[in-house]
Coordinates of C-alpha atoms in Angstrom, one line a residue:
Chain L
M1 CA 19.0 29.5 -54.4
V2 CA 19.8 28.2 -57.8
S3 CA 20.8 30.6 -60.0
V4 CA 22.4 31.2 -63.4
V5 CA 25.4 32.5 -61.8
A6 CA 28.2 30.2 -61.6
P7 CA 28.1 28.4 -58.3
K8 CA 31.6 28.9 -57.9
K9 CA 31.3 32.5 -58.5
Q10 CA 28.4 32.7 -55.9
A11 CA 30.5 30.7 -53.2
S12 CA 33.3 33.1 -53.3
K13 CA 31.1 36.1 -53.0
A14 CA 29.4 34.5 -49.9
S15 CA 32.6 33.6 -48.3
R16 CA 33.7 37.1 -48.9
R17 CA 30.8 38.5 -47.2
F18 CA 31.4 35.8 -44.6
W19 CA 34.8 37.0 -43.7
R20 CA 33.7 40.9 -44.0
N21 CA 31.2 40.2 -41.3
P22 CA 32.9 41.3 -37.7
A23 CA 30.4 38.7 -36.2
S24 CA 31.4 35.9 -38.2
I25 CA 34.9 36.5 -37.2
I26 CA 34.4 36.7 -33.5
G27 CA 32.2 33.6 -33.7
V28 CA 34.8 32.0 -35.5
V29 CA 37.7 32.9 -33.2
L30 CA 35.4 32.0 -30.0
L31 CA 34.8 28.7 -31.6
S32 CA 38.4 28.0 -32.3
I33 CA 39.3 28.9 -28.8
L34 CA 36.9 26.5 -27.6
I35 CA 37.9 23.6 -29.8
L36 CA 41.4 24.1 -29.0
V37 CA 41.0 24.2 -24.9
A38 CA 38.4 20.9 -25.6
V39 CA 41.6 19.1 -27.5
L40 CA 44.2 20.3 -24.8
A41 CA 41.9 19.3 -21.9
G42 CA 43.7 16.1 -21.1
V43 CA 47.1 18.4 -21.0
I44 CA 45.4 21.3 -18.9
S45 CA 44.5 18.8 -16.4
P46 CA 44.8 15.1 -16.4
N47 CA 42.4 14.3 -13.8
P48 CA 39.7 16.7 -13.5
I49 CA 37.8 14.9 -10.7
A50 CA 40.7 14.5 -8.4
Q51 CA 40.1 16.2 -5.2
D52 CA 42.6 18.0 -2.9
L53 CA 40.8 19.3 0.1
G54 CA 43.8 21.2 1.3
Q55 CA 43.4 23.6 -1.7
R56 CA 39.7 24.4 -1.3
L57 CA 37.9 27.7 -2.9
L58 CA 41.2 29.5 -3.6
P59 CA 41.0 32.5 -5.8
P60 CA 42.6 32.6 -9.4
S61 CA 46.5 32.6 -9.2
S62 CA 49.3 31.7 -11.5
Q63 CA 48.8 28.1 -10.3
H64 CA 45.2 28.0 -10.6
F65 CA 44.2 30.0 -13.6
L66 CA 40.5 30.0 -12.6
G67 CA 41.1 29.2 -9.0
T68 CA 39.5 26.0 -7.2
D69 CA 36.2 24.8 -6.3
Q70 CA 34.9 23.6 -3.1
L71 CA 36.8 20.1 -3.2
G72 CA 40.1 21.5 -4.2
R73 CA 39.7 20.6 -8.0
S74 CA 41.2 23.0 -10.6
V75 CA 37.9 25.2 -12.0
W76 CA 40.1 25.9 -15.2
G77 CA 40.7 22.1 -15.8
R78 CA 37.2 21.2 -15.2
V79 CA 36.0 24.1 -17.7
A80 CA 38.3 22.5 -20.3
H81 CA 37.2 18.9 -19.7
G82 CA 33.5 20.6 -19.8
A83 CA 34.3 22.2 -23.2
A84 CA 34.9 19.0 -25.1
L85 CA 31.7 17.5 -23.4
S86 CA 29.5 20.2 -24.3
L87 CA 31.0 20.2 -28.0
Q88 CA 30.2 16.6 -28.2
V89 CA 26.9 17.0 -27.0
G90 CA 26.2 19.9 -29.2
F91 CA 27.7 18.4 -32.4
L92 CA 25.8 14.9 -31.7
V93 CA 22.4 16.4 -31.0
T94 CA 22.5 18.5 -34.2
L95 CA 23.5 15.3 -36.1
I96 CA 20.6 13.1 -34.7
S97 CA 18.5 15.9 -35.3
V98 CA 19.5 17.1 -38.7
S99 CA 19.4 13.3 -39.9
L100 CA 16.0 12.6 -38.7
G101 CA 14.2 15.8 -39.5
V102 CA 16.1 16.1 -43.0
L103 CA 14.9 12.4 -43.8
V104 CA 11.5 13.0 -42.5
G105 CA 11.1 16.1 -44.3
L106 CA 12.6 14.7 -47.7
L107 CA 9.6 11.9 -47.3
A108 CA 7.1 14.0 -46.6
G109 CA 7.9 16.5 -49.1
T110 CA 8.7 14.1 -51.9
F111 CA 6.1 11.7 -51.6
G112 CA 3.3 14.1 -50.5
G113 CA -0.2 12.4 -50.0
I114 CA -0.4 10.1 -47.1
W115 CA 3.2 10.3 -46.4
D116 CA 3.1 13.9 -46.0
N117 CA -0.3 14.0 -43.8
V118 CA 1.1 11.2 -41.3
L119 CA 4.7 12.7 -41.0
M120 CA 3.8 15.9 -40.4
R121 CA 1.4 15.4 -37.9
L122 CA 3.8 13.6 -36.1
T123 CA 6.1 16.2 -36.2
D124 CA 3.2 18.6 -34.7
I125 CA 2.8 16.3 -31.9
F126 CA 6.7 16.7 -31.2
F127 CA 6.6 20.3 -31.7
A128 CA 4.1 20.5 -29.2
F129 CA 6.2 20.0 -26.4
P130 CA 8.1 22.4 -24.5
S131 CA 11.6 21.6 -25.1
L132 CA 12.8 21.1 -21.2
I133 CA 9.7 19.5 -20.1
L134 CA 9.9 16.7 -22.6
A135 CA 13.5 16.4 -22.2
M136 CA 13.1 16.1 -18.3
A137 CA 10.1 13.2 -19.2
I138 CA 12.8 11.6 -21.1
A139 CA 15.5 12.1 -18.9
A140 CA 13.0 10.6 -16.0
A141 CA 11.9 7.7 -18.1
L142 CA 15.3 6.8 -19.2
G143 CA 17.4 7.7 -16.1
P144 CA 19.7 10.9 -15.7
S145 CA 22.9 10.6 -17.8
L146 CA 24.6 12.7 -20.5
T147 CA 23.8 9.9 -23.2
N148 CA 20.0 10.2 -22.2
T149 CA 20.2 14.1 -22.3
I150 CA 21.5 13.8 -25.7
I151 CA 18.9 11.8 -27.0
A152 CA 16.2 13.9 -25.1
V153 CA 17.1 17.2 -26.6
A154 CA 17.7 15.6 -30.1
M155 CA 14.1 14.4 -29.9
V156 CA 12.7 17.6 -29.5
S157 CA 14.8 19.5 -32.1
W158 CA 14.5 17.6 -35.2
P159 CA 11.0 18.9 -35.8
S160 CA 12.1 22.0 -37.1
Y161 CA 14.3 20.7 -39.4
A162 CA 11.6 18.2 -40.8
R163 CA 9.3 21.4 -41.3
L164 CA 12.5 23.3 -43.1
V165 CA 13.3 20.3 -45.5
R166 CA 9.6 19.6 -46.4
A167 CA 8.7 23.5 -47.1
Q168 CA 11.8 23.5 -49.3
A169 CA 10.8 20.5 -51.3
L170 CA 7.4 21.7 -51.9
A171 CA 9.0 25.0 -53.2
L172 CA 11.3 23.3 -55.5
R173 CA 8.7 20.5 -56.9
E174 CA 7.2 23.7 -58.9
R175 CA 10.6 24.9 -60.2
E176 CA 11.6 24.4 -63.9
F177 CA 14.7 21.9 -63.1
V178 CA 12.7 19.7 -60.8
E179 CA 10.0 19.7 -63.6
A180 CA 12.5 18.8 -66.2
A181 CA 13.6 16.3 -64.4
R182 CA 10.6 14.6 -63.8
A183 CA 9.6 15.0 -67.6
L184 CA 12.8 13.0 -68.4
G185 CA 11.8 10.0 -66.1
T186 CA 13.8 10.6 -62.9
S187 CA 12.5 8.9 -60.0
P188 CA 11.1 10.7 -57.0
V189 CA 13.7 9.3 -54.9
Q190 CA 16.5 10.5 -57.3
I191 CA 15.0 13.9 -57.5
A192 CA 14.8 14.1 -53.6
L193 CA 18.8 12.9 -53.4
R194 CA 20.1 15.0 -56.5
H195 CA 18.3 18.0 -56.8
V196 CA 15.9 18.6 -53.3
L197 CA 18.5 17.6 -50.9
P198 CA 21.7 19.7 -52.1
N199 CA 19.0 22.7 -52.2
T200 CA 17.9 22.6 -48.5
L201 CA 21.6 22.3 -47.5
T202 CA 22.0 26.3 -47.1
P203 CA 19.0 27.0 -44.6
V204 CA 19.7 23.7 -42.7
L205 CA 23.3 24.6 -42.2
I206 CA 22.4 27.8 -41.0
Q207 CA 19.6 26.5 -38.7
A208 CA 22.2 23.7 -37.3
S209 CA 24.6 26.2 -36.3
F210 CA 22.2 28.1 -34.0
D211 CA 20.9 24.8 -33.0
I212 CA 24.2 23.5 -31.7
G213 CA 24.6 26.5 -29.1
Q214 CA 21.0 25.8 -28.2
A215 CA 21.2 22.4 -27.5
I216 CA 24.5 23.0 -25.5
L217 CA 22.1 25.6 -23.4
T218 CA 19.2 22.9 -22.9
A219 CA 21.8 20.0 -21.9
A220 CA 23.6 22.3 -19.5
G221 CA 20.2 23.3 -18.2
L222 CA 19.0 19.8 -17.8
S223 CA 22.3 18.9 -15.8
F224 CA 21.7 21.8 -13.5
I225 CA 18.6 20.7 -12.2
G226 CA 20.0 17.0 -12.1
F227 CA 18.7 15.2 -15.1
G228 CA 21.6 15.2 -17.1
A229 CA 25.4 14.7 -16.4
Q230 CA 25.8 13.7 -12.8
P231 CA 28.7 15.0 -10.3
P232 CA 31.4 14.6 -10.5
T233 CA 31.5 14.6 -14.2
P234 CA 33.0 18.1 -15.2
E235 CA 29.9 19.2 -17.5
W236 CA 29.1 22.9 -17.3
G237 CA 25.9 22.9 -16.2
A238 CA 26.4 20.2 -13.4
M239 CA 29.4 22.5 -12.3
V240 CA 27.3 25.5 -11.7
S241 CA 24.8 23.7 -9.7
E242 CA 27.4 22.1 -7.6
T243 CA 29.4 25.3 -6.9
R244 CA 26.2 27.8 -6.7
N245 CA 26.0 27.5 -2.6
F246 CA 29.6 29.0 -2.6
I247 CA 29.0 32.0 -4.9
S248 CA 29.6 34.7 -2.0
E249 CA 33.2 32.8 -1.0
A250 CA 34.1 31.7 -4.4
P251 CA 32.0 33.3 -7.3
W252 CA 34.7 32.1 -9.9
A253 CA 33.9 28.4 -9.1
S254 CA 30.3 28.6 -10.6
S255 CA 30.8 31.9 -12.8
A256 CA 33.7 30.3 -14.8
P257 CA 31.5 27.2 -16.3
A258 CA 28.5 29.7 -16.7
I259 CA 30.7 32.0 -18.7
A260 CA 32.0 29.3 -20.7
I261 CA 28.4 28.1 -21.4
L262 CA 27.8 31.8 -22.4
L263 CA 30.8 31.8 -24.8
A264 CA 30.2 28.8 -26.2
V265 CA 26.3 29.5 -27.1
L266 CA 27.3 32.9 -28.3
A267 CA 30.0 31.7 -30.5
F268 CA 27.5 29.6 -32.4
N269 CA 24.9 32.2 -32.6
L270 CA 27.4 34.6 -34.3
L271 CA 28.4 31.9 -36.8
G272 CA 24.8 31.2 -37.6
D273 CA 24.4 35.0 -37.9
G274 CA 27.2 35.1 -39.9
L275 CA 26.3 32.5 -42.2
R276 CA 22.8 33.8 -42.9
D277 CA 24.1 37.2 -43.9
A278 CA 26.8 35.6 -46.3
L279 CA 24.6 32.9 -47.6
D280 CA 21.2 34.4 -48.0
P281 CA 21.8 37.9 -49.2
R282 CA 18.3 39.0 -48.6
N283 CA 18.9 39.0 -45.3
T284 CA 21.7 41.5 -45.1
K285 CA 21.4 44.3 -42.8
Chain W
M1 CA -12.4 32.6 -40.3
L2 CA -14.9 30.6 -38.1
N3 CA -14.3 27.2 -40.1
Y4 CA -10.7 28.0 -39.6
T5 CA -11.0 28.2 -35.8
I6 CA -12.8 25.1 -35.6
R7 CA -10.7 23.3 -37.9
R8 CA -7.6 24.7 -35.7
L9 CA -9.4 23.4 -32.7
F10 CA -9.6 19.8 -33.7
F11 CA -6.1 20.1 -34.6
V12 CA -5.3 21.0 -30.9
L13 CA -7.2 18.0 -29.7
F14 CA -5.4 15.8 -32.4
V15 CA -2.1 17.1 -31.0
V16 CA -2.9 16.7 -27.6
W17 CA -4.3 13.2 -28.3
G18 CA -0.7 12.4 -29.7
V19 CA 1.1 13.9 -26.7
S20 CA -1.2 11.5 -24.4
I21 CA 0.1 8.6 -26.6
A22 CA 3.8 9.7 -26.7
T23 CA 3.6 10.1 -22.7
F24 CA 1.9 7.3 -21.9
F25 CA 4.3 4.9 -24.0
L26 CA 7.2 6.9 -22.6
S27 CA 5.8 5.9 -19.1
Q28 CA 6.2 2.2 -20.0
V29 CA 9.8 2.5 -20.1
V30 CA 10.5 3.8 -16.6
P31 CA 13.0 1.6 -14.9
G32 CA 11.4 2.4 -11.6
D33 CA 8.5 0.2 -10.5
P34 CA 5.9 2.9 -9.7
A35 CA 4.2 0.3 -7.1
L36 CA 7.6 0.6 -5.2
V37 CA 8.2 4.0 -5.7
A38 CA 4.6 4.7 -4.2
L39 CA 4.8 1.8 -1.2
G40 CA 8.4 2.3 -0.5
D41 CA 11.1 -0.4 -0.1
K42 CA 9.4 -2.0 3.0
A43 CA 6.3 -2.9 1.0
T44 CA 5.3 -6.5 1.3
D45 CA 4.6 -8.7 -1.9
E46 CA 0.9 -8.6 -1.1
M47 CA 0.9 -4.7 -0.8
I48 CA 2.7 -4.4 -3.9
A49 CA 0.4 -6.8 -5.7
N50 CA -2.8 -5.0 -4.2
F51 CA -1.4 -1.9 -5.6
R52 CA -0.8 -3.0 -8.9
T53 CA -4.2 -4.4 -9.1
K54 CA -5.7 -1.3 -7.8
N55 CA -4.2 1.0 -10.2
G56 CA -4.4 -1.4 -13.2
L57 CA -0.7 -2.0 -13.7
D58 CA -1.3 -5.7 -14.0
Q59 CA -3.4 -5.2 -17.3
P60 CA -2.1 -5.3 -20.8
I61 CA -0.5 -1.9 -21.9
V62 CA -3.0 -1.3 -24.8
A63 CA -5.7 -1.9 -22.0
Q64 CA -4.0 0.6 -19.8
Y65 CA -3.7 3.1 -22.5
F66 CA -7.7 2.7 -23.3
S67 CA -8.6 3.3 -19.5
Y68 CA -5.9 6.0 -19.2
V69 CA -7.6 8.0 -22.1
G70 CA -11.3 7.3 -20.6
R71 CA -10.0 8.7 -17.4
L72 CA -8.7 11.5 -18.9
L73 CA -11.5 12.5 -20.7
Q74 CA -13.3 13.0 -17.5
G75 CA -10.7 15.3 -16.4
D76 CA -9.1 12.8 -14.1
L77 CA -5.3 12.5 -14.8
G78 CA -4.7 10.0 -12.2
T79 CA -3.2 10.2 -8.8
S80 CA 0.0 11.9 -8.1
L81 CA 2.6 8.8 -6.4
R82 CA 4.6 11.7 -4.7
T83 CA 1.8 13.8 -3.2
G84 CA -0.9 11.3 -3.0
R85 CA -3.3 13.5 -4.5
P86 CA -5.3 13.8 -7.7
I87 CA -3.0 15.1 -10.3
A88 CA -5.6 17.7 -11.7
D89 CA -5.8 18.9 -8.2
D90 CA -2.1 19.4 -7.9
L91 CA -2.1 21.2 -11.3
R92 CA -4.9 23.6 -10.6
D93 CA -3.1 24.5 -7.3
F94 CA 0.5 25.2 -9.1
F95 CA -0.9 26.6 -12.4
P96 CA -1.8 30.3 -11.2
G97 CA 1.8 30.4 -10.0
T98 CA 3.2 29.6 -13.1
L99 CA 1.0 32.0 -14.8
E100 CA 1.7 35.1 -12.8
L101 CA 5.4 34.5 -13.1
S102 CA 5.2 34.0 -17.0
A103 CA 2.6 37.0 -17.5
T104 CA 5.0 39.3 -15.6
A105 CA 8.1 38.2 -17.6
L106 CA 6.3 38.4 -21.0
L107 CA 5.3 41.9 -19.6
I108 CA 9.1 42.8 -18.6
A109 CA 10.1 41.3 -21.9
A110 CA 7.9 43.3 -23.9
L111 CA 8.8 46.4 -22.2
I112 CA 12.4 45.9 -22.2
G113 CA 12.7 44.4 -25.7
I114 CA 10.4 46.2 -27.8
P115 CA 11.5 49.7 -27.1
A116 CA 15.2 48.7 -27.0
G117 CA 14.6 47.1 -30.6
I118 CA 12.6 50.4 -31.8
L119 CA 15.7 52.5 -30.5
A120 CA 18.2 50.3 -32.1
A121 CA 16.7 50.3 -35.4
L122 CA 16.5 54.2 -35.4
T123 CA 20.0 54.6 -34.4
Q124 CA 21.4 52.1 -36.7
N125 CA 24.9 51.3 -36.6
K126 CA 25.3 54.0 -33.8
A127 CA 26.3 53.5 -30.2
P128 CA 22.8 52.9 -28.7
D129 CA 22.0 50.4 -31.5
L130 CA 25.2 48.6 -30.9
I131 CA 24.7 48.2 -27.3
V132 CA 21.2 47.0 -27.6
R133 CA 22.7 44.4 -29.9
L134 CA 25.5 43.7 -27.7
L135 CA 23.1 43.1 -24.8
A136 CA 20.4 41.3 -27.0
L137 CA 23.4 38.7 -28.0
L138 CA 24.3 38.1 -24.3
G139 CA 20.6 37.9 -23.1
G140 CA 20.3 35.3 -25.8
A141 CA 23.3 33.2 -24.8
T142 CA 23.5 33.7 -20.7
P143 CA 22.2 30.5 -18.7
I144 CA 19.2 32.0 -17.0
Y145 CA 20.0 29.9 -13.5
W146 CA 23.2 31.7 -13.6
L147 CA 21.9 35.1 -14.1
A148 CA 19.3 33.9 -11.2
I149 CA 22.3 32.9 -8.7
L150 CA 23.8 36.2 -9.4
L151 CA 21.2 38.4 -8.9
L152 CA 19.9 36.4 -5.9
E153 CA 23.4 37.0 -4.2
F154 CA 23.7 40.9 -5.1
L155 CA 20.2 42.1 -4.9
H156 CA 19.3 39.9 -2.0
N157 CA 21.8 38.4 -0.1
K158 CA 24.3 41.6 -0.2
L159 CA 22.4 44.6 -0.9
R160 CA 19.1 43.3 0.5
L161 CA 17.2 45.4 -2.0
L162 CA 14.8 42.8 -3.2
P163 CA 13.3 39.6 -1.3
G164 CA 14.7 36.2 -1.8
P165 CA 13.2 33.0 -3.0
G166 CA 9.7 32.2 -2.4
R167 CA 6.2 33.6 -3.2
L168 CA 5.9 35.5 0.2
D169 CA 8.1 36.4 3.3
A170 CA 8.0 33.5 5.6
Y171 CA 6.4 35.5 8.6
L172 CA 3.4 36.6 6.2
I173 CA 0.3 34.5 5.9
A174 CA -0.7 34.0 2.6
P175 CA -4.6 35.2 2.0
P176 CA -7.4 32.8 1.8
R177 CA -7.3 31.1 -1.8
V178 CA -9.9 32.6 -3.9
T179 CA -8.4 32.5 -7.3
G180 CA -4.8 31.1 -6.8
F181 CA -3.0 34.2 -7.8
V182 CA -1.6 35.4 -4.6
G183 CA -1.5 39.1 -5.7
I184 CA -5.4 39.2 -6.5
D185 CA -6.4 37.2 -3.7
A186 CA -4.5 39.8 -1.1
I187 CA -6.6 42.5 -3.0
L188 CA -9.4 40.6 -2.3
A189 CA -8.6 40.2 1.3
R190 CA -7.9 44.1 1.3
D191 CA -4.3 42.6 2.9
W192 CA -1.8 45.4 1.3
E193 CA 1.4 44.3 3.3
V194 CA 0.8 41.0 1.5
F195 CA 0.1 42.4 -1.7
A196 CA 3.1 44.7 -1.7
D197 CA 5.2 41.5 -0.6
S198 CA 3.8 39.3 -3.3
L199 CA 4.8 41.9 -6.0
T200 CA 8.3 42.3 -4.7
H201 CA 8.7 38.7 -4.6
L202 CA 7.8 38.6 -8.4
I203 CA 10.4 41.1 -9.6
L204 CA 13.7 39.0 -9.4
P205 CA 12.2 35.7 -11.0
A206 CA 10.1 37.3 -13.6
F207 CA 13.0 39.5 -14.8
V208 CA 15.3 36.4 -14.7
L209 CA 12.6 34.4 -16.8
G210 CA 11.8 37.3 -19.2
A211 CA 15.6 38.3 -20.1
F212 CA 16.0 35.8 -23.0
S213 CA 12.6 36.6 -24.1
A214 CA 13.4 40.4 -23.9
A215 CA 16.6 39.6 -26.3
L216 CA 14.7 37.8 -28.7
L217 CA 12.0 40.6 -28.7
A218 CA 14.8 43.2 -29.3
R219 CA 16.5 41.5 -32.3
M220 CA 13.3 40.9 -34.0
T221 CA 11.8 44.1 -33.5
R222 CA 14.8 45.8 -34.8
A223 CA 15.2 43.7 -37.8
A224 CA 11.4 44.4 -38.3
M225 CA 11.7 48.0 -37.9
L226 CA 14.6 48.2 -40.0
E227 CA 12.9 46.2 -42.8
T228 CA 9.6 48.5 -42.5
M229 CA 11.5 51.8 -42.6
T230 CA 12.7 50.8 -46.2
Q231 CA 9.3 50.0 -47.6
D232 CA 7.6 52.7 -50.2
F233 CA 4.8 53.8 -48.0
I234 CA 7.0 55.1 -45.5
R235 CA 9.3 57.0 -47.9
T236 CA 5.6 58.4 -49.1
A237 CA 4.8 59.4 -45.7
R238 CA 7.9 61.1 -45.0
A239 CA 7.8 62.9 -48.5
K240 CA 4.3 64.1 -47.6
G241 CA 6.1 65.9 -44.7
I242 CA 4.6 63.9 -41.8
A243 CA 6.7 64.4 -38.8
A244 CA 9.2 61.6 -38.1
S245 CA 8.0 60.7 -34.9
R246 CA 4.5 60.0 -36.2
V247 CA 6.2 58.1 -39.3
V248 CA 8.2 55.9 -36.5
F249 CA 5.3 55.1 -34.3
K250 CA 2.0 55.5 -36.6
H251 CA 3.2 54.1 -39.8
A252 CA 6.3 51.8 -39.1
L253 CA 5.5 50.6 -35.9
R254 CA 2.2 49.0 -36.6
N255 CA 3.2 47.2 -39.4
A256 CA 6.6 45.8 -38.1
F257 CA 4.7 44.5 -34.9
L258 CA 3.4 41.6 -37.4
P259 CA 6.6 39.6 -37.8
V260 CA 7.1 40.2 -33.9
L261 CA 3.7 38.5 -33.4
T262 CA 5.2 35.5 -35.2
V263 CA 7.9 34.8 -32.5
L264 CA 5.2 35.3 -29.7
G265 CA 4.5 31.8 -29.6
G266 CA 8.1 30.6 -29.7
V267 CA 8.5 33.2 -26.6
L268 CA 5.7 32.1 -24.5
G269 CA 6.7 28.1 -25.4
G270 CA 10.1 29.4 -24.1
L271 CA 8.9 30.9 -20.8
L272 CA 7.3 27.4 -20.0
S273 CA 10.6 25.7 -20.4
G274 CA 12.4 28.4 -18.7
A275 CA 10.0 28.5 -16.0
V276 CA 11.3 25.0 -15.0
L277 CA 14.6 26.4 -14.4
T278 CA 13.4 29.8 -12.8
E279 CA 11.0 28.0 -10.5
T280 CA 13.5 25.6 -9.2
I281 CA 15.9 28.2 -8.5
F282 CA 13.4 30.6 -6.8
S283 CA 11.5 27.9 -5.0
W284 CA 8.3 29.3 -6.5
P285 CA 5.0 27.4 -6.1
G286 CA 4.3 26.7 -9.8
I287 CA 4.3 24.0 -12.3
G288 CA 8.0 24.0 -13.1
R289 CA 9.1 23.1 -9.8
Y290 CA 6.1 20.6 -9.2
T291 CA 7.5 18.9 -12.6
T292 CA 11.1 19.0 -11.4
D293 CA 10.1 17.3 -7.9
A294 CA 8.1 14.8 -9.6
A295 CA 10.4 13.9 -12.3
I296 CA 13.2 13.6 -9.6
S297 CA 11.1 11.3 -7.3
L298 CA 10.1 9.0 -10.6
D299 CA 6.4 10.3 -10.2
F300 CA 5.3 9.7 -14.0
P301 CA 1.8 10.1 -13.3
A302 CA 2.4 13.6 -12.6
V303 CA 5.3 14.3 -15.2
M304 CA 2.6 13.0 -18.2
G305 CA 0.0 15.2 -16.4
V306 CA 2.4 18.1 -16.8
T307 CA 3.5 17.3 -20.2
L308 CA -0.2 16.9 -21.7
L309 CA -1.0 20.3 -20.0
A310 CA 2.1 21.7 -21.4
G311 CA 1.0 20.5 -24.8
L312 CA -2.4 21.7 -24.3
A313 CA -1.0 25.1 -23.5
Y314 CA 1.5 25.1 -26.3
S315 CA -1.0 24.4 -29.0
I316 CA -3.6 26.8 -27.6
I317 CA -0.9 29.5 -27.8
N318 CA 0.0 28.8 -31.4
L319 CA -3.7 28.9 -32.4
V320 CA -4.0 32.3 -30.3
T321 CA -1.0 33.7 -32.3
D322 CA -2.3 32.6 -35.4
L323 CA -5.7 34.2 -34.9
L324 CA -4.2 37.1 -33.8
Y325 CA -1.9 37.2 -36.7
A326 CA -5.1 37.4 -39.1
L327 CA -6.6 40.0 -36.9
F328 CA -4.1 42.4 -37.3
D329 CA -3.0 42.1 -40.9
P330 CA -6.4 42.6 -43.0
R331 CA -4.2 40.9 -45.9
I332 CA -4.7 37.6 -44.4
T333 CA -8.0 35.7 -44.8
Y334 CA -8.4 32.3 -43.4
G335 CA -10.6 30.1 -45.4

C-alpha cells in the first residue's frame, strides 16, 4: 500500500475510481436512504408498538405506506425504527470486532513468538465455530436480547480481523521502511502504532464494510428464530417471524422488513465492492 | 504430505479441546438452573439436591470440567435435559438429516453457481453477465428464512407443486432405520414411494439452503475465470489455434477451480449455520432444529454437544479443503 507516489494523489485517484463505479454509487445511495429513514424514524412513527386492532392487515395505502400488520401497527413505521436498530447493531458489532481483532492481530504480529502462538491459536478456536451456532449458544447462555445478540455476533466476527492484521504486520516487518525504523531504535510498540496500524487500515476498512451487512443479516436471523430482539421490538428479523403466518393475507407485513434487510445488506456489500475496487487496484475488473 | 496431515490432525484435536473449554465455561454463566429446567418448577429441595449430586453440579467448576472431558473422551456427551436421552444418541439420530440436506444444498449450489460464473465470465459486461451478477448480489443479501417462507407459500400452499415442511408426507411410514438417511433407507427397503417422496421433500429446503452458497460460488467462479483468461498460457493456447471451447473447459476451468476451492470451506461452514434457519422453518429433523429446540429450553449440555460437533466438523472440513488444494495444485507441497 505504501509507494513513492504522493499519498494525496493516490487518494484522489482512489476516490475517482470509487465514484466512477456504479456499484459504489448505488451502495452509497442505498445507505444514505437507510440512514435518513433511521434518523427520521421518530417522525415517521412516534410509537411503532402502538396497536390498533381495528386496522389489522390493511394493504398499502396513502395512510399506511406499507400497510399494517396483524396487530394494526404501521409496517412502514416499524421498518423505519428497525432501520435505526439494524444500523446500530451493524456498526456496534463491527466496531467491537474490529477493535478486538486489530488489537489481537497487532499484538501477535508485532511481538511474535509466544504472543503470536497463543493469540493465533485462540483465534483459530473462535474461527472454528459456525457463527450462528456460537451466537445461539451465547444468546442462550446470556438470555435473548438485542445487546446479547451484538456481543454474540461480535464474538464470531473478530477472528478474521486478527488474521488480516497479523498477516499485514508480518509482511510489513520485512519492508525497508520498517527495518529502517527498527534500525533507528524505534520501539516495537511505536512501530506497530505508527507504521503497521496505518497500513492495515485499508484492508480492514474493506472487510468491515462487508461485515456490517453480514452482522445485520446474522443478527436478524437470530431474532427470527427467537434468540435476538423480542417482540414487540421493531427489529427486522423479529418482524418477519411475527408476521410469517399472515403471508397469504398480508404479504407486505413480512416482506417489507425482509426486503429492508436485503437492501441494507446489499448496500454494505456494494460499498465493500466499491471500496475494494477503488483502494486495491489489483482487484479492479 | 503425511507429516503435514498428521500435524493438521493434531491441530484439529487442539481446536476441539479449545472449543470444549469455551463451551464449558460459557455454560457456567447460564442464568437458568439446570436442575430446575430438568425437574420442573414443582421439584422439591431434596429432588434438586439429589439431581445436583447425581450430575456433579455440586462439584467445583474445574473438577466439573475435568470430569466433563473425561466423559467426552469416552464418547459420552452427557444427557440432554430436554429429551432425557444421551446427547451422543440424539446427535447420531439427527446428524444424517443435516448431512443429506447440506450435501444436496451443496450440489444445487455447485450446479447453479459454477456454470453461472463461467457464463458470466465468458460474456463479461454483456446481458448474461449482468443478470448473473445481479442475481448473485441479491442471493448474497437475501435473508434465507424469507426466501423459505415465500417459496413455501407459492410452490406449496398456492400451486401445490412441492410438498411442505417435514421429512416425509404425514401418511407415509418412514422406512426401517439402517443408515439414518431416509432416501437410502427407502432404497434398502425397496419402498419406492417413500424414496420419491423423500426426494421431493428435499428440493425446497435444499434450494433455500444452497441459494446463498450458489451466489458466492458464482461470484468466485466468475472472478477466477476472468483472472485465468488473461494469463499467458491461455493466450498461448489460443495462438496455437485450439478451439475456444477447449481453451475454456480444458485449460481455463481447471486453473480457475483452485480459487473456487478456497471458498469451499467457507461455503460448508455457512451451510452449517444456514441449516439452523432452514431446518427450523421446514421442520426438518436435523441438528439445526435440534440446536434451536435445545437452546430455547436452556438444555445447555445439548447445546454444548452440538457446538463441539460443529467445531469438529468445521475443523475437519478446513483440513480436507487444504489437502484437496494440495492435491489439485501441483505447485503446492506441504512439508
